[in-house]
Coordinates of C-alpha atoms in Angstrom, one line a residue:
X1 CA -1.5 37.8 10.7
X2 CA 0.4 41.0 10.1
X3 CA -0.7 43.0 7.0
X4 CA 1.2 45.8 5.3
X5 CA 1.1 47.8 2.1
X6 CA 4.8 47.4 1.6
X7 CA 5.2 44.7 -1.2
X8 CA 8.7 43.9 0.0
X9 CA 7.6 43.0 3.5
X10 CA 7.9 39.4 4.6
X11 CA 6.7 38.5 8.1
X12 CA 9.7 36.8 9.8
X13 CA 7.4 34.8 12.1
X14 CA 6.0 32.9 9.0
X15 CA 9.3 31.8 7.7
X16 CA 9.9 28.0 8.1
X17 CA 13.6 27.1 8.2
X18 CA 12.9 23.5 7.5
X19 CA 10.9 24.4 4.3
X20 CA 13.8 26.6 3.2
X21 CA 16.3 23.7 3.7
X22 CA 14.1 21.2 1.8
X23 CA 13.6 23.5 -1.1
X24 CA 17.4 24.3 -1.4
X25 CA 18.2 20.6 -1.1
X26 CA 15.7 19.8 -3.8
X27 CA 17.2 22.4 -6.1
X28 CA 20.7 21.1 -5.3
X29 CA 19.6 17.6 -6.3
X30 CA 18.1 18.8 -9.6
X31 CA 21.4 20.7 -10.3
X32 CA 23.4 17.5 -9.8
X33 CA 21.0 15.7 -12.2
X34 CA 21.5 18.5 -14.7
X35 CA 25.3 18.4 -14.4
X36 CA 25.8 14.7 -14.0
X37 CA 22.9 13.1 -15.9
X38 CA 22.0 15.8 -18.5
X39 CA 18.6 16.7 -17.0
X40 CA 17.0 19.4 -19.1
X41 CA 14.0 21.7 -18.5
X42 CA 12.3 19.8 -21.3
X43 CA 12.6 16.7 -19.2
X44 CA 10.9 18.3 -16.3
X45 CA 8.2 19.6 -18.5
X46 CA 7.7 16.1 -20.0
X47 CA 7.2 14.7 -16.5
X48 CA 4.8 17.4 -15.5
X49 CA 2.8 16.9 -18.7
X50 CA 2.7 13.2 -18.1
X51 CA 1.3 13.7 -14.6
X52 CA -1.3 16.1 -16.0
X53 CA -2.4 13.6 -18.6
X54 CA -2.7 10.9 -16.0
X55 CA -4.6 13.1 -13.6
X56 CA -7.0 14.2 -16.3
X57 CA -7.6 10.7 -17.7
X58 CA -8.0 8.9 -14.4
X59 CA -9.4 11.6 -12.1
X60 CA -6.8 10.4 -9.5
X61 CA -5.3 12.9 -7.1
X62 CA -1.8 14.0 -8.0
X63 CA -0.5 12.3 -4.9
X64 CA -1.5 8.9 -6.4
X65 CA -0.3 9.8 -9.9
X66 CA 3.1 10.7 -8.6
X67 CA 3.5 7.7 -6.3
X68 CA 5.8 5.8 -8.7
X69 CA 8.4 8.5 -8.1
X70 CA 8.5 8.4 -4.4
X71 CA 6.6 5.3 -3.1
X72 CA 9.8 3.3 -2.6
X73 CA 11.6 6.2 -0.7
X74 CA 9.3 6.2 2.3
X75 CA 9.1 2.5 3.2
X76 CA 10.3 2.2 6.8
X77 CA 10.2 -0.2 9.6
X78 CA 13.1 -2.4 8.6
X79 CA 15.7 -3.7 11.1
X80 CA 13.7 -7.0 11.4
X81 CA 10.3 -5.4 11.6
X82 CA 7.7 -5.7 8.9
X83 CA 8.4 -2.8 6.5
X84 CA 5.7 -0.1 6.3
X85 CA 5.0 2.5 3.6
X86 CA 4.6 5.1 6.3
X87 CA 1.9 6.7 4.2
X88 CA -1.8 6.1 3.8
X89 CA -3.0 4.8 0.4
X90 CA -5.2 7.1 -1.7
X91 CA -7.5 4.1 -2.2
X92 CA -8.5 3.9 1.5
X93 CA -12.0 4.8 2.6
X94 CA -12.7 5.4 6.3
X95 CA -15.6 3.8 8.1
X96 CA -15.4 0.2 6.8
X97 CA -17.7 -2.3 8.6
X98 CA -16.5 -4.5 11.4
X99 CA -16.3 -8.2 10.6
X100 CA -15.9 -11.1 13.0
X101 CA -12.6 -12.8 13.6
X102 CA -12.8 -15.3 11.9
X103 CA -14.9 -13.4 9.4
X104 CA -15.6 -12.6 5.8
X105 CA -15.0 -9.3 3.9
X106 CA -18.2 -7.9 2.5
X107 CA -18.7 -9.0 -1.1
X108 CA -21.3 -9.4 -3.7
X109 CA -23.1 -12.8 -3.9
X110 CA -21.5 -13.4 -7.3
X111 CA -18.1 -11.9 -6.5
X112 CA -15.6 -13.2 -9.1
X113 CA -12.4 -14.8 -7.9
X114 CA -10.9 -17.8 -6.2
X115 CA -11.8 -17.9 -2.5
X116 CA -8.9 -17.0 -0.2
X117 CA -8.6 -17.7 3.5
X118 CA -6.0 -15.3 5.1
X119 CA -4.7 -15.8 8.6
X120 CA -1.7 -14.8 10.7
X121 CA -0.7 -13.0 13.9
X122 CA 0.3 -9.5 15.0
X123 CA 3.4 -9.7 17.2
X124 CA 5.7 -7.2 19.0
X125 CA 9.5 -7.2 18.8
X126 CA 9.6 -9.8 21.6
X127 CA 7.4 -12.2 19.7
X128 CA 4.5 -11.6 22.0
X129 CA 1.0 -11.3 20.5
X130 CA -0.8 -7.9 20.3
X131 CA -4.3 -8.7 21.3
X132 CA -7.0 -6.3 20.3
X133 CA -5.1 -4.8 17.4
X134 CA -7.4 -3.3 14.8
X135 CA -6.7 -4.4 11.2
X136 CA -8.3 -2.4 8.4
X137 CA -8.3 -4.7 5.3
X138 CA -9.3 -4.1 1.7
X139 CA -8.3 -4.9 -1.9
X140 CA -9.3 -4.4 -5.4
X141 CA -11.9 -6.5 -7.2
X142 CA -11.0 -8.8 -10.1
X143 CA -11.5 -5.9 -12.6
X144 CA -8.9 -3.8 -10.7
X145 CA -11.4 -1.4 -9.3
X146 CA -11.6 -0.4 -5.6
X147 CA -15.1 -0.1 -4.2
X148 CA -16.3 3.4 -3.3
X149 CA -14.0 5.2 -5.7
X150 CA -16.1 5.0 -8.8
X151 CA -19.8 5.4 -9.7
X152 CA -20.0 1.8 -10.9
X153 CA -22.8 0.4 -8.9
X154 CA -20.5 -1.6 -6.6
X155 CA -21.3 -1.3 -2.9
X156 CA -19.2 1.3 -1.2
X157 CA -17.5 -1.2 1.2
X158 CA -17.2 -4.2 -1.1
X159 CA -14.1 -6.1 -0.1
X160 CA -13.4 -3.7 2.7
X161 CA -13.7 -4.3 6.4
X162 CA -11.9 -4.3 9.8
X163 CA -11.5 -6.8 12.6
X164 CA -9.7 -7.1 16.0
X165 CA -7.0 -9.7 16.8
X166 CA -7.8 -12.3 19.4
X167 CA -6.0 -13.0 22.7
X168 CA -3.2 -14.7 20.7
X169 CA -2.8 -11.8 18.3
X170 CA -4.4 -14.0 15.6
X171 CA -6.6 -12.8 12.7
X172 CA -8.5 -14.8 10.1
X173 CA -10.7 -13.7 7.3
X174 CA -12.1 -15.0 4.0
X175 CA -12.1 -13.0 0.8
X176 CA -11.4 -13.6 -2.9
X177 CA -7.8 -13.9 -4.2
X178 CA -6.7 -10.5 -5.7
X179 CA -5.2 -10.4 -9.1
X180 CA -2.8 -8.1 -10.9
X181 CA -4.5 -5.0 -12.4
X182 CA -3.8 -1.9 -14.5
X183 CA -5.7 1.3 -14.8
X184 CA -7.5 1.1 -18.2
X185 CA -7.4 4.9 -18.5
X186 CA -3.7 5.1 -17.9
X187 CA -3.1 2.3 -20.4
X188 CA -4.9 4.3 -23.1
X189 CA -2.4 7.1 -22.9
X190 CA 0.5 6.5 -25.3
X191 CA 3.0 8.6 -23.4
X192 CA 2.3 6.6 -20.2
X193 CA 2.9 3.3 -22.0
X194 CA 6.1 4.7 -23.5
X195 CA 7.3 6.0 -20.1
X196 CA 6.7 2.6 -18.4
X197 CA 8.5 0.8 -21.2
X198 CA 11.5 3.2 -20.9
X199 CA 11.7 2.4 -17.2
X200 CA 11.4 -1.3 -17.8
X201 CA 8.2 -1.5 -15.9
X202 CA 4.7 -3.0 -16.6
X203 CA 1.6 -0.9 -16.3
X204 CA 0.2 -3.5 -14.0
X205 CA 0.4 -3.7 -10.2
X206 CA 1.0 -7.1 -8.7
X207 CA -1.8 -8.6 -6.7
X208 CA -1.9 -7.4 -3.1
X209 CA -4.0 -6.8 0.0
X210 CA -4.0 -3.4 1.8
X211 CA -3.7 -3.3 5.6
X212 CA -3.7 -0.7 8.3
X213 CA -2.7 -2.0 11.8
X214 CA -3.6 0.1 14.9
X215 CA -2.8 -0.6 18.5
X216 CA -2.2 1.6 21.5
X217 CA 1.3 0.1 22.1
X218 CA 2.5 0.6 18.5
X219 CA 5.1 3.4 18.0
X220 CA 3.2 4.3 14.8
X221 CA 0.3 2.6 13.0
X222 CA 1.3 0.3 10.2
X223 CA 0.3 1.1 6.6
X224 CA 1.1 -1.0 3.6
X225 CA 0.3 -3.9 1.3
X226 CA 1.0 -7.6 1.5
X227 CA 1.9 -9.3 -1.8
X228 CA 2.0 -12.9 -3.1
X229 CA 5.3 -14.6 -3.3
X230 CA 6.3 -15.6 -6.8
X231 CA 4.0 -13.0 -8.5
X232 CA 5.8 -12.3 -11.8
X233 CA 4.6 -8.7 -11.9
X234 CA 6.5 -7.8 -8.7
X235 CA 9.9 -7.1 -10.4
X236 CA 8.2 -4.8 -13.0
X237 CA 5.6 -3.2 -10.7
X238 CA 4.5 0.1 -12.1
X239 CA 4.7 1.7 -8.7
X240 CA 8.1 0.3 -8.0
X241 CA 9.7 -3.2 -7.7
X242 CA 11.1 -2.4 -4.3
X243 CA 7.8 -1.6 -2.7
X244 CA 7.0 -5.4 -2.5
X245 CA 9.9 -6.0 -0.1
X246 CA 10.5 -9.8 0.4
X247 CA 9.3 -9.4 4.0
X248 CA 5.9 -8.3 2.5
X249 CA 5.5 -11.3 0.3
X250 CA 3.4 -14.2 1.6
X251 CA 3.2 -17.8 0.6
X252 CA -0.2 -19.1 -0.7
X253 CA -1.4 -22.7 -1.1
X254 CA -4.0 -23.9 -3.6
X255 CA -6.4 -26.5 -2.2
X256 CA -8.2 -28.8 -4.7
X257 CA -9.2 -31.7 -2.5
X258 CA -13.0 -32.1 -2.9
X259 CA -13.5 -32.9 0.8
X260 CA -11.6 -29.8 1.9
X261 CA -13.6 -27.7 -0.5
X262 CA -16.9 -29.1 0.7
X263 CA -15.8 -28.6 4.4
X264 CA -15.3 -24.9 3.8
X265 CA -18.5 -24.5 1.9
X266 CA -16.8 -23.5 -1.4
X267 CA -17.9 -24.5 -4.8
X268 CA -14.4 -25.0 -6.2
X269 CA -10.7 -24.8 -5.4
X270 CA -9.6 -22.2 -2.8
X271 CA -6.3 -20.7 -1.5
X272 CA -4.9 -20.1 1.9
X273 CA -2.4 -17.5 2.9
X274 CA -0.5 -17.0 6.2
X275 CA 1.2 -13.7 7.2
X276 CA 2.6 -12.5 10.5
X277 CA 3.1 -8.8 11.2
X278 CA 6.1 -8.1 13.5
X279 CA 5.7 -4.5 14.7
X280 CA 7.6 -2.2 16.9
X281 CA 5.9 -1.2 20.2
X282 CA 7.0 1.1 23.0
X283 CA 8.8 -1.7 24.7
X284 CA 10.3 -3.4 21.6
X285 CA 14.0 -3.5 20.9
X286 CA 15.3 -1.1 18.2
X287 CA 16.6 -3.9 16.1
X288 CA 15.6 -7.6 16.0
X289 CA 18.3 -10.2 16.0
X290 CA 19.1 -11.8 13.7
X291 CA 18.2 -8.9 11.4
X292 CA 15.3 -9.5 9.1
X293 CA 13.9 -12.6 10.9
X294 CA 10.7 -12.7 12.8
X295 CA 11.0 -12.9 16.6

């Protein structure tokens, strides 16, 4: 790196044209909000202060705190393919244990929740199975906490694991049914509660399961969350109602027949959920036809 005692010197080799364009575009967008919507400097300070309060109270990284502002903007993979957030969740922890397929996510012996059997396939744009796809799977416990993020005595990889699809691209695993949750620290901040109310949103997140899907033939790995169809929290999701795209909402069925319950080794009613991922590979068409339907 070039050094100089001249305080006005800027090394031309370090200037990034794309960075310059993005900064100017961002300032132009703020100027339009100022002129068209009455955005003030106090408004920007209020948002910054809100983020700081959330970060201090929750200990969460700013990337997670700011997610409600941008999470919906970076959801790609439409055109008939399963939408992806295109970003890694801040709640992911690398190194989860491998489970069988079919298998069971690691959980405590007394893990609270209704048992849930999840199954489905990973397909390419031609409807062909992707055998050997790696699925990273995890979700929050019934108290809303993700394992490994807090010093709460919960095993690091509780409700976290990965598996590989079989020759038919199928995966099956057993876990407990996730529930809607809210961060207790965020809920204790009055300004956060007021901001959510002003936006017409709940402080809760709808129930969901996190996935990452990796395979050598995929254009990009798939990152995102699968939700439960009919969840009343989806329209008022704190992170954004559009994040739970209809193509990311799965049907679930409640099973209460005593014979079915006994056959699966459960002590009470359980649920099943089926979801197919349709992902773009190097040989997949750009757009599926008809648009939005699975191949």
